Tab-separated table of C-alpha atoms in Angstrom:
chain	number	residue	atom	x	y	z
A	21	MET	CA	109.227	-52.433	101.076
A	22	SER	CA	109.095	-49.817	103.921
A	23	THR	CA	105.998	-49.811	106.269
A	24	ASN	CA	106.264	-46.249	107.437
A	25	TYR	CA	102.958	-45.202	106.705
A	26	LYS	CA	101.362	-41.789	106.241
A	27	THR	CA	98.272	-39.846	105.165
A	28	SER	CA	97.478	-40.120	101.357
A	29	ARG	CA	97.349	-37.099	99.514
A	30	TYR	CA	93.871	-38.168	98.326
A	31	THR	CA	92.454	-38.576	101.772
A	32	PHE	CA	90.206	-36.331	103.410
A	33	THR	CA	89.118	-35.732	106.894
A	34	LEU	CA	85.546	-34.890	107.854
A	35	GLU	CA	83.837	-34.096	111.649
A	36	SER	CA	79.829	-34.101	111.818
A	37	ASN	CA	77.793	-34.093	115.191
A	38	ASP	CA	80.765	-35.564	116.902
A	39	LYS	CA	81.010	-38.395	114.595
A	40	TYR	CA	84.497	-38.305	112.229
A	41	TYR	CA	85.255	-39.546	108.911
A	42	LEU	CA	87.951	-40.504	106.233
A	43	TYR	CA	87.503	-40.611	102.631
A	44	ASN	CA	89.972	-41.425	99.840
A	45	SER	CA	89.103	-40.210	96.065
A	46	LEU	CA	91.497	-42.962	94.727
A	47	SER	CA	89.273	-45.787	96.382
A	48	ASN	CA	86.462	-43.665	96.922
A	49	VAL	CA	85.965	-45.399	100.014
A	50	LEU	CA	84.114	-43.094	103.207
A	51	ILE	CA	84.536	-44.681	106.573
A	52	GLU	CA	83.498	-43.725	110.174
A	53	VAL	CA	86.231	-43.804	112.727
A	54	ASP	CA	86.738	-43.098	116.165
A	55	LYS	CA	88.331	-39.907	117.626
A	56	GLU	CA	91.348	-41.355	118.219
A	57	LEU	CA	92.044	-42.435	114.933
A	58	PHE	CA	90.909	-39.474	113.332
A	59	ASP	CA	93.306	-37.356	115.129
A	60	ILE	CA	96.350	-39.645	114.137
A	61	VAL	CA	95.331	-39.622	110.530
A	62	SER	CA	94.643	-36.037	110.421
A	63	ARG	CA	97.807	-35.399	112.348
A	64	SER	CA	99.719	-37.195	109.769
A	65	LYS	CA	98.091	-35.320	107.266
A	66	GLU	CA	98.584	-31.657	108.792
A	67	GLN	CA	102.287	-31.981	109.655
A	68	CYS	CA	103.225	-34.544	106.969
A	69	GLU	CA	104.701	-37.164	109.348
A	70	THR	CA	104.643	-40.883	109.216
A	71	ILE	CA	101.923	-42.844	111.394
A	72	SER	CA	103.969	-44.415	114.297
A	73	SER	CA	100.954	-44.738	117.059
A	74	ILE	CA	98.726	-47.205	115.419
A	75	SER	CA	99.988	-50.607	116.776
A	76	ASP	CA	96.887	-52.941	115.868
A	77	THR	CA	98.391	-54.307	112.326
A	78	SER	CA	94.206	-55.361	111.372
A	79	ILE	CA	93.457	-51.621	111.400
A	80	LEU	CA	96.856	-50.255	109.740
A	81	GLU	CA	95.988	-53.146	106.852
A	82	SER	CA	92.349	-51.988	106.692
A	83	LEU	CA	93.409	-48.196	106.178
A	84	ARG	CA	95.806	-49.475	103.853
A	85	LYS	CA	93.421	-51.387	101.721
A	86	ASP	CA	90.838	-48.345	101.864
A	87	LYS	CA	94.408	-45.991	100.754
A	88	ILE	CA	93.820	-44.014	103.368
A	89	ILE	CA	97.247	-44.476	104.193
A	90	THR	CA	100.342	-44.910	101.951
A	91	ASN	CA	103.984	-45.581	101.884
A	92	ASN	CA	104.368	-43.007	99.285
A	93	ASP	CA	102.189	-40.609	97.483
A	94	GLU	CA	103.752	-40.966	94.174
A	95	ASP	CA	102.978	-44.684	94.020
A	96	ASP	CA	99.283	-44.178	94.607
A	97	PHE	CA	99.522	-41.539	91.480
A	98	LEU	CA	101.244	-44.354	89.427
A	99	LEU	CA	98.521	-46.706	90.589
A	100	TYR	CA	96.090	-44.334	88.872
A	101	LYS	CA	98.152	-43.592	86.084
A	102	SER	CA	98.265	-47.317	85.272
A	103	ILE	CA	94.370	-47.600	85.509
A	104	ILE	CA	94.145	-44.374	82.900
A	105	GLN	CA	96.630	-45.855	80.738
A	106	GLY	CA	95.091	-49.200	80.646
A	107	TYR	CA	91.822	-47.433	79.708
A	108	ARG	CA	93.832	-45.729	76.645
A	109	ASN	CA	95.501	-48.781	75.360
A	110	ASP	CA	92.293	-50.814	75.860
A	111	ARG	CA	92.090	-52.435	72.236
A	112	ARG	CA	89.065	-54.940	73.613
A	113	LYS	CA	86.369	-52.821	72.689
A	114	LEU	CA	85.383	-50.293	69.867
A	115	MET	CA	83.697	-47.316	71.349
A	116	ILE	CA	81.253	-45.699	68.609
A	117	THR	CA	79.315	-42.753	67.999
A	118	ILE	CA	77.075	-42.822	65.095
A	119	ALA	CA	75.025	-40.214	63.904
A	120	PRO	CA	72.825	-41.453	61.052
A	121	THR	CA	71.577	-38.020	59.971
A	122	MET	CA	72.266	-34.265	61.256
A	123	ASP	CA	68.306	-33.661	60.861
A	124	CYS	CA	66.493	-32.677	63.495
A	125	CYS	CA	63.030	-30.938	63.874
A	126	PHE	CA	64.101	-28.515	66.557
A	127	ASN	CA	66.069	-25.733	66.332
A	128	CYS	CA	67.254	-25.164	69.975
A	129	HIS	CA	69.242	-22.149	70.283
A	130	TYR	CA	72.200	-23.769	72.450
A	131	CYS	CA	72.690	-26.935	70.516
A	132	PHE	CA	76.475	-27.696	69.167
A	133	GLU	CA	75.186	-29.189	66.033
A	134	ARG	CA	75.559	-25.714	64.230
A	135	THR	CA	75.546	-27.284	60.832
A	136	LYS	CA	72.325	-29.498	61.315
A	137	ARG	CA	71.083	-30.588	57.566
A	138	PRO	CA	68.877	-32.837	56.256
A	139	SER	CA	71.588	-35.551	55.451
A	140	TYR	CA	71.247	-39.150	55.840
A	141	MET	CA	73.835	-41.843	55.863
A	142	SER	CA	73.968	-43.605	52.379
A	143	GLY	CA	74.743	-47.612	52.224
A	144	ASP	CA	78.039	-46.905	50.685
A	145	VAL	CA	79.069	-45.067	53.825
A	146	MET	CA	77.668	-47.814	56.117
A	147	HIS	CA	79.640	-50.632	54.355
A	148	GLY	CA	82.595	-48.433	54.267
A	149	ILE	CA	82.720	-47.747	58.006
A	150	ALA	CA	81.705	-51.707	58.403
A	151	LYS	CA	84.924	-52.649	56.320
A	152	PHE	CA	86.695	-50.145	58.334
A	153	LEU	CA	85.809	-51.304	61.956
A	154	ALA	CA	86.402	-54.837	60.954
A	155	THR	CA	90.027	-54.310	60.563
A	156	PHE	CA	90.457	-53.820	64.277
A	157	ASN	CA	91.451	-57.333	64.931
A	158	ASP	CA	92.007	-57.338	68.736
A	159	ALA	CA	88.300	-56.048	69.157
A	160	LYS	CA	85.959	-58.273	71.198
A	161	SER	CA	82.998	-55.926	71.676
A	162	VAL	CA	81.579	-52.764	69.933
A	163	GLY	CA	79.490	-50.087	72.078
A	164	ILE	CA	77.372	-47.767	69.867
A	165	THR	CA	75.897	-44.736	70.854
A	166	TRP	CA	73.593	-43.504	68.350
A	167	PHE	CA	73.643	-39.836	68.005
A	168	GLY	CA	72.432	-36.802	65.514
A	169	GLY	CA	71.037	-34.485	64.616
A	170	GLU	CA	67.849	-36.546	65.862
A	171	PRO	CA	68.632	-40.078	65.553
A	172	LEU	CA	65.068	-41.751	65.640
A	173	MET	CA	64.616	-39.511	62.027
A	174	ALA	CA	66.757	-42.093	60.495
A	175	VAL	CA	65.488	-45.319	62.076
A	176	PRO	CA	65.636	-47.085	58.821
A	177	GLU	CA	69.186	-46.078	58.354
A	178	MET	CA	69.663	-47.082	61.868
A	179	GLU	CA	68.553	-50.923	61.399
A	180	LYS	CA	70.170	-51.074	57.958
A	181	LEU	CA	73.714	-50.090	59.495
A	182	TYR	CA	73.266	-52.296	62.588
A	183	THR	CA	72.380	-55.137	60.307
A	184	ILE	CA	75.656	-54.455	58.171
A	185	LEU	CA	77.824	-54.230	61.398
A	186	LYS	CA	76.704	-57.472	62.796
A	187	ARG	CA	77.353	-59.146	59.812
A	188	LYS	CA	80.641	-57.831	59.161
A	189	LEU	CA	81.832	-57.927	62.479
A	190	LYS	CA	80.964	-61.472	63.572
A	191	GLY	CA	82.168	-62.852	66.914
A	192	LEU	CA	81.959	-59.420	68.646
A	193	THR	CA	79.709	-58.270	71.647
A	194	PHE	CA	77.348	-55.445	70.495
A	195	SER	CA	76.109	-52.891	73.226
A	196	SER	CA	74.084	-49.802	71.878
A	197	SER	CA	72.381	-46.823	73.623
A	198	ILE	CA	71.117	-43.906	72.096
A	199	ILE	CA	70.609	-39.844	72.848
A	200	THR	CA	67.516	-38.274	71.934
A	201	THR	CA	64.879	-35.574	72.168
A	202	GLY	CA	62.284	-38.194	72.639
A	203	PHE	CA	60.029	-36.668	70.259
A	204	HIS	CA	59.792	-39.423	67.651
A	205	LEU	CA	59.169	-42.316	70.115
A	206	ASN	CA	56.138	-44.081	68.338
A	207	GLU	CA	55.642	-47.663	68.673
A	208	GLU	CA	57.370	-48.849	65.681
A	209	ASN	CA	60.639	-46.921	66.644
A	210	ILE	CA	60.563	-48.565	69.592
A	211	LYS	CA	60.189	-51.826	68.628
A	212	ALA	CA	63.278	-50.729	65.966
A	213	LEU	CA	65.286	-49.831	68.947
A	214	GLN	CA	64.602	-53.322	70.404
A	215	LYS	CA	65.690	-55.021	67.560
A	216	ILE	CA	69.191	-53.163	67.276
A	217	LYS	CA	69.541	-54.043	71.145
A	218	VAL	CA	69.400	-50.533	72.544
A	219	SER	CA	69.695	-50.986	76.107
A	220	ASN	CA	69.600	-47.347	77.348
A	221	MET	CA	68.470	-44.100	76.399
A	222	GLN	CA	68.995	-40.304	77.421
A	223	ILE	CA	66.416	-37.678	76.989
A	224	THR	CA	67.112	-34.482	77.088
A	225	LEU	CA	64.519	-31.895	78.678
A	226	ASP	CA	65.001	-28.137	79.242
A	227	GLY	CA	62.457	-27.539	82.045
A	228	LEU	CA	58.877	-27.864	82.997
A	229	LYS	CA	56.002	-28.003	80.273
A	230	ASN	CA	55.913	-24.352	79.374
A	231	THR	CA	60.092	-23.923	79.329
A	232	HIS	CA	60.763	-26.733	77.286
A	233	ASN	CA	58.061	-25.844	74.599
A	234	LYS	CA	60.008	-22.423	74.361
A	235	ILE	CA	63.002	-24.051	73.263
A	236	LYS	CA	62.219	-27.212	71.993
A	237	TYR	CA	59.197	-26.298	69.240
A	238	THR	CA	58.398	-27.656	65.650
A	239	ASN	CA	56.053	-27.146	62.991
A	240	GLY	CA	52.511	-28.780	63.741
A	241	CYS	CA	53.145	-28.890	67.586
A	242	ASN	CA	53.151	-26.457	70.216
A	243	ASP	CA	53.476	-29.109	73.112
A	244	ALA	CA	56.338	-31.171	72.700
A	245	PHE	CA	56.650	-31.660	76.406
A	246	SER	CA	53.598	-33.440	76.339
A	247	VAL	CA	54.318	-35.374	73.337
A	248	VAL	CA	57.766	-36.843	74.844
A	249	MET	CA	56.005	-37.655	78.511
A	250	ASP	CA	53.274	-39.740	76.522
A	251	ASN	CA	56.604	-41.588	74.373
A	252	ILE	CA	58.055	-42.375	77.599
A	253	ASP	CA	54.885	-43.830	78.923
A	254	ARG	CA	54.899	-46.047	75.875
A	255	LEU	CA	58.335	-46.911	75.854
A	256	CYS	CA	58.288	-48.200	79.494
A	257	GLU	CA	54.985	-50.139	78.397
A	258	ILE	CA	56.619	-51.668	75.052
A	259	ALA	CA	60.297	-52.031	76.370
A	260	PRO	CA	60.615	-52.059	79.861
A	261	ASP	CA	64.178	-53.094	79.850
A	262	ILE	CA	65.337	-49.799	78.328
A	263	MET	CA	66.721	-47.786	80.757
A	264	VAL	CA	65.594	-44.258	80.171
A	265	PHE	CA	67.947	-41.607	81.906
A	266	ILE	CA	66.452	-37.773	81.710
A	267	ARG	CA	68.849	-34.868	81.375
A	268	VAL	CA	67.835	-31.606	82.227
A	269	ASN	CA	69.653	-28.770	80.656
A	270	ILE	CA	69.938	-26.299	83.943
A	271	THR	CA	70.757	-22.764	83.416
A	272	LYS	CA	69.662	-19.655	85.640
A	273	SER	CA	66.240	-19.331	83.885
A	274	ASN	CA	65.087	-22.901	84.862
A	275	MET	CA	67.269	-23.721	87.830
A	276	HIS	CA	64.150	-23.574	90.046
A	277	GLU	CA	61.922	-25.905	88.130
A	278	PHE	CA	64.213	-28.718	88.679
A	279	ASP	CA	62.625	-30.202	92.204
A	280	ALA	CA	59.378	-29.706	90.575
A	281	LEU	CA	60.158	-31.377	87.265
A	282	GLN	CA	62.094	-34.351	89.077
A	283	GLU	CA	58.797	-34.691	91.579
A	284	TYR	CA	56.496	-35.032	88.687
A	285	VAL	CA	58.820	-37.623	86.598
A	286	CYS	CA	59.121	-39.962	89.783
A	287	LYS	CA	55.558	-39.696	90.511
A	288	ARG	CA	54.283	-40.226	86.787
A	289	PHE	CA	56.920	-42.968	85.917
A	290	SER	CA	57.218	-44.809	89.545
A	291	ASN	CA	60.874	-44.168	89.773
A	292	LYS	CA	61.393	-46.607	86.330
A	293	VAL	CA	63.205	-43.129	85.047
A	294	ALA	CA	66.031	-41.639	86.340
A	295	ILE	CA	66.655	-37.713	85.952
A	296	GLN	CA	69.678	-35.585	86.852
A	297	PRO	CA	70.807	-31.833	86.419
A	298	ALA	CA	73.136	-30.783	83.752
A	299	PHE	CA	74.168	-27.783	84.019
A	300	VAL	CA	74.862	-25.383	80.920
A	301	LEU	CA	78.168	-23.749	82.012
A	302	ASN	CA	80.471	-20.949	81.310
A	303	ARG	CA	83.469	-22.259	80.972
A	304	ASN	CA	85.392	-19.351	80.891
A	305	SER	CA	87.544	-18.299	83.918
A	306	ASP	CA	86.269	-14.713	83.840
A	307	ASP	CA	82.935	-14.983	84.574
A	308	SER	CA	82.233	-11.405	83.387
A	309	ALA	CA	82.829	-13.180	79.850
A	310	ALA	CA	79.693	-15.493	80.566
A	311	GLU	CA	76.247	-15.341	79.013
A	312	ASN	CA	73.826	-13.976	81.407
A	313	ASN	CA	71.818	-17.176	81.498
A	314	LEU	CA	74.855	-19.879	81.946
A	315	ILE	CA	75.991	-21.192	85.217
A	316	SER	CA	79.273	-19.854	86.054
A	317	TYR	CA	81.934	-22.336	87.202
A	318	LYS	CA	82.554	-20.701	90.488
A	319	ASN	CA	78.525	-20.957	91.201
A	320	GLN	CA	78.062	-24.551	90.023
A	321	SER	CA	79.443	-26.465	93.181
A	322	GLN	CA	76.802	-24.367	95.223
A	323	CYS	CA	73.902	-24.976	92.720
A	324	ILE	CA	74.478	-28.683	93.084
A	325	LEU	CA	74.331	-28.331	96.536
A	326	ASN	CA	71.739	-26.629	96.853
A	327	LEU	CA	69.850	-29.055	94.605
A	328	SER	CA	70.975	-32.064	96.586
A	329	LYS	CA	68.859	-30.603	99.658
A	330	SER	CA	65.746	-32.392	98.284
A	331	ASP	CA	65.418	-35.709	99.455
A	332	ARG	CA	64.531	-36.653	95.889
A	333	VAL	CA	67.924	-35.803	94.076
A	334	SER	CA	69.785	-38.709	93.895
A	335	SER	CA	73.412	-38.906	95.561
A	336	TYR	CA	75.290	-38.492	92.300
A	337	ALA	CA	74.892	-35.376	93.061
A	338	VAL	CA	76.520	-35.142	96.449
A	339	PHE	CA	78.632	-38.386	96.365
A	340	PRO	CA	81.326	-38.897	93.376
A	341	GLY	CA	80.006	-41.515	90.828
A	342	TYR	CA	82.919	-43.327	91.183
A	343	SER	CA	84.808	-45.142	88.074
A	344	ILE	CA	88.350	-44.056	87.697
A	345	SER	CA	87.877	-43.357	83.509
A	346	GLU	CA	88.250	-40.299	81.188
A	347	CYS	CA	87.204	-39.265	77.580
A	348	ALA	CA	87.060	-42.042	74.995
A	349	ILE	CA	88.769	-39.685	72.739
A	350	ARG	CA	92.077	-40.614	74.309
A	351	ASN	CA	91.626	-44.055	73.070
A	352	PRO	CA	92.406	-44.993	69.627
A	353	TYR	CA	90.024	-47.416	69.414
A	354	SER	CA	87.095	-44.840	69.667
A	355	PHE	CA	85.419	-43.213	66.592
A	356	SER	CA	82.270	-40.767	66.240
A	357	PHE	CA	80.724	-40.537	62.295
A	358	ASP	CA	78.583	-38.485	60.599
A	359	PRO	CA	76.441	-39.387	57.869
A	360	ASP	CA	78.710	-38.691	55.265
A	361	GLY	CA	81.605	-40.566	56.590
A	362	TYR	CA	83.693	-38.170	58.221
A	363	VAL	CA	85.272	-39.638	61.307
A	364	TYR	CA	85.726	-37.415	64.406
A	365	LYS	CA	87.598	-38.164	67.740
A	366	CYS	CA	84.862	-35.851	69.973
A	367	TRP	CA	80.973	-36.203	69.337
A	368	GLU	CA	80.340	-33.046	70.367
A	369	HIS	CA	82.278	-31.981	66.795
A	370	ILE	CA	80.096	-34.450	64.693
A	371	GLY	CA	79.096	-32.589	61.726
A	372	ASP	CA	81.362	-29.911	61.397
A	373	THR	CA	83.989	-31.016	59.241
A	374	LYS	CA	86.748	-28.385	60.305
A	375	TYR	CA	87.085	-30.939	63.197
A	376	ALA	CA	87.293	-34.001	61.250
A	377	VAL	CA	90.322	-36.244	61.743
A	378	GLY	CA	89.663	-37.938	58.206
A	379	LYS	CA	87.353	-39.878	56.232
A	380	VAL	CA	86.082	-43.291	55.383
A	381	ASN	CA	85.596	-44.110	51.923
A	382	LYS	CA	83.168	-47.143	50.663
A	383	LYS	CA	86.188	-49.703	50.694
A	384	GLY	CA	86.324	-49.080	54.260
A	385	GLU	CA	89.540	-47.034	53.729
A	386	PHE	CA	90.546	-44.623	56.254
A	387	ALA	CA	93.638	-41.950	56.091
A	388	VAL	CA	93.985	-39.370	58.810
A	389	SER	CA	93.704	-36.165	56.982
A	390	ASN	CA	93.932	-33.869	59.621
A	391	VAL	CA	97.297	-35.440	61.793
A	392	MET	CA	97.637	-32.358	63.943
A	393	LEU	CA	94.552	-32.388	65.288
A	394	MET	CA	94.493	-36.271	65.898
A	395	ASN	CA	97.350	-36.174	67.822
A	396	ARG	CA	96.365	-33.138	69.969
A	397	GLN	CA	92.904	-35.087	70.889
A	398	LEU	CA	94.766	-38.369	71.285
A	399	TYR	CA	97.994	-37.063	73.530
A	400	GLY	CA	97.494	-33.170	73.862
A	401	ALA	CA	96.933	-31.558	77.302
A	402	ASP	CA	97.209	-34.590	79.412
A	403	PRO	CA	96.675	-34.277	82.907
A	404	LEU	CA	98.678	-36.756	83.839
A	405	GLU	CA	101.675	-34.303	82.356
A	406	ASP	CA	100.507	-31.369	84.277
A	407	SER	CA	102.153	-30.501	87.541
A	408	ASN	CA	98.876	-29.268	89.038
A	409	CYS	CA	96.762	-32.157	88.003
A	410	ARG	CA	99.722	-34.368	89.560
A	411	LYS	CA	99.302	-33.224	92.937
A	412	CYS	CA	95.720	-32.413	93.188
A	413	SER	CA	93.997	-34.442	95.559
A	414	ILE	CA	90.811	-35.102	93.713
A	415	LEU	CA	92.375	-36.187	90.504
A	416	PRO	CA	90.274	-39.649	90.344
A	417	ILE	CA	87.469	-38.355	90.565
A	418	CYS	CA	88.209	-35.842	87.947
A	419	SER	CA	90.431	-37.090	85.567
A	420	GLY	CA	91.366	-33.649	84.512
A	421	GLY	CA	88.167	-32.707	82.787
A	422	CYS	CA	87.206	-32.283	79.734
A	423	PRO	CA	90.146	-33.111	77.156
A	424	ILE	CA	88.932	-30.606	74.270
A	425	GLN	CA	88.573	-27.759	76.824
A	426	ARG	CA	91.913	-28.703	78.150
A	427	ILE	CA	93.467	-28.763	74.269
A	428	GLU	CA	91.716	-25.315	73.493
A	429	ASN	CA	93.352	-23.991	76.631
A	430	LEU	CA	96.958	-25.088	75.460
A	431	PHE	CA	96.552	-24.514	71.895
A	432	ASP	CA	93.829	-21.736	71.134
A	433	ASN	CA	94.820	-19.298	74.325
A	434	GLU	CA	91.052	-20.141	75.806
A	435	ASN	CA	90.448	-19.783	79.601
A	436	ASN	CA	88.332	-22.966	80.320
A	437	VAL	CA	88.254	-24.123	83.723
A	438	CYS	CA	88.270	-27.948	83.707
A	439	CYS	CA	88.402	-28.807	87.379
A	440	SER	CA	85.546	-31.052	88.685
A	441	TYR	CA	83.025	-28.796	91.072
A	442	TYR	CA	84.087	-30.848	93.660
A	443	LYS	CA	87.456	-29.178	93.733
A	444	GLY	CA	87.170	-27.117	97.010
A	445	HIS	CA	83.910	-28.431	98.189
A	446	ILE	CA	84.721	-32.254	98.520
A	447	GLN	CA	84.129	-32.010	102.078
A	448	GLU	CA	80.730	-30.371	101.847
A	449	PHE	CA	79.479	-32.790	99.519
A	450	LEU	CA	80.309	-35.473	101.608
A	451	LEU	CA	78.845	-34.248	104.861
A	452	GLU	CA	75.700	-33.652	102.611
A	453	PHE	CA	75.667	-37.158	101.895
A	454	ILE	CA	76.541	-38.415	105.341
A	455	LYS	CA	73.327	-36.450	106.436
A	456	LYS	CA	71.151	-38.648	104.495
A	457	ARG	CA	72.866	-41.947	104.570
A	458	GLN	CA	73.723	-44.108	107.722
A	459	LEU	CA	77.449	-45.696	107.221
A	460	LYS	CA	77.817	-49.255	108.351
A	461	LYS	CA	81.545	-49.312	108.183
A	462	VAL	CA	83.326	-48.175	111.522
A	463	ILE	CA	86.747	-48.285	112.541
A	464	ASN	CA	87.939	-47.926	116.047
A	465	GLN	CA	91.580	-47.467	117.362
């Protein structure tokens, strides 16, 4: 094999305060180097030429190991492709999303569960799901995400289904998480979550108290925010092993509240609870088509960079939270179930039966009722086959974006922007990260 190295397509160069850095999106490695080595790597990248002026084999090996340099960009892409195909073809883990109910006490205006209804999963549906999952003989583990509706309004159903699954899927390792409003986290429900081995929880907030309460309100309670905060206190006391992650929906109207909300959460819960912004986006490439309160794709990167100026914001908003992966809908061992036994590939479609790919009956029999939709979601609009994505220098930290939005672009003439907010701004994010962290690894030529 040739040892004629060049700078990788996935490598970026950065300068800050007379210091020099190299970053690679395939390895997600950021290193400090001296100016001489920086100039060599930069020149190779700019002029697309091989590197011939590094004689120290240990330096070459270090740069090669970190993917900073490569023999061939196509080989690097194929390495990335092999990892993605590995995820897509992984038969060891069943990835299951279960909505035991589509009921919810709130009526949030942005909620995608347009078909909210007081339906709860029956025993027949539970046994059917368990029998269906038992047919996947290669599986060694099952990961459950409890979803809704509001899943904590169906705790008895969750406990019953978990018991049935444990009995039917003997020998499999179970893990469990939940996405909830946090409104129903009473002592009884917390103990039930412990029984079904929930290890992490995502709770959605919509801003500080007044803003949250304008969006999430229900009969008999005009301060849902305080109820949720008290419930998190209770959760931390009773079940400290359950990791709590607060997801704050960010729009133009509440963006200014995030810093104060994060300070409040960190102070109240003594850093036992993680908190991150989640931008409610206009995905359309035409910004003029956006609803006034949505964050445009064009402005998303700057919004995140602005938030990152706070010392309290974690490095997730700045440095890529790295794990080469992609949405589970590409994996044939991934399913989402609604209370009636309808099966979906994407959990955002749960409850809207026009997006169902089939239904499980009480015998555990499943027939694909919408082959076209199933094929689109498993194989359609594949970024690995997209000429622009294949050549993109941040593909390993982007993975092509949301498959559903890509599919909508290809088949429904939508104009969703699927690129990561790092695109065109990766150096800005990394430089902001460098300001806050002292890198230890330095390579000198």
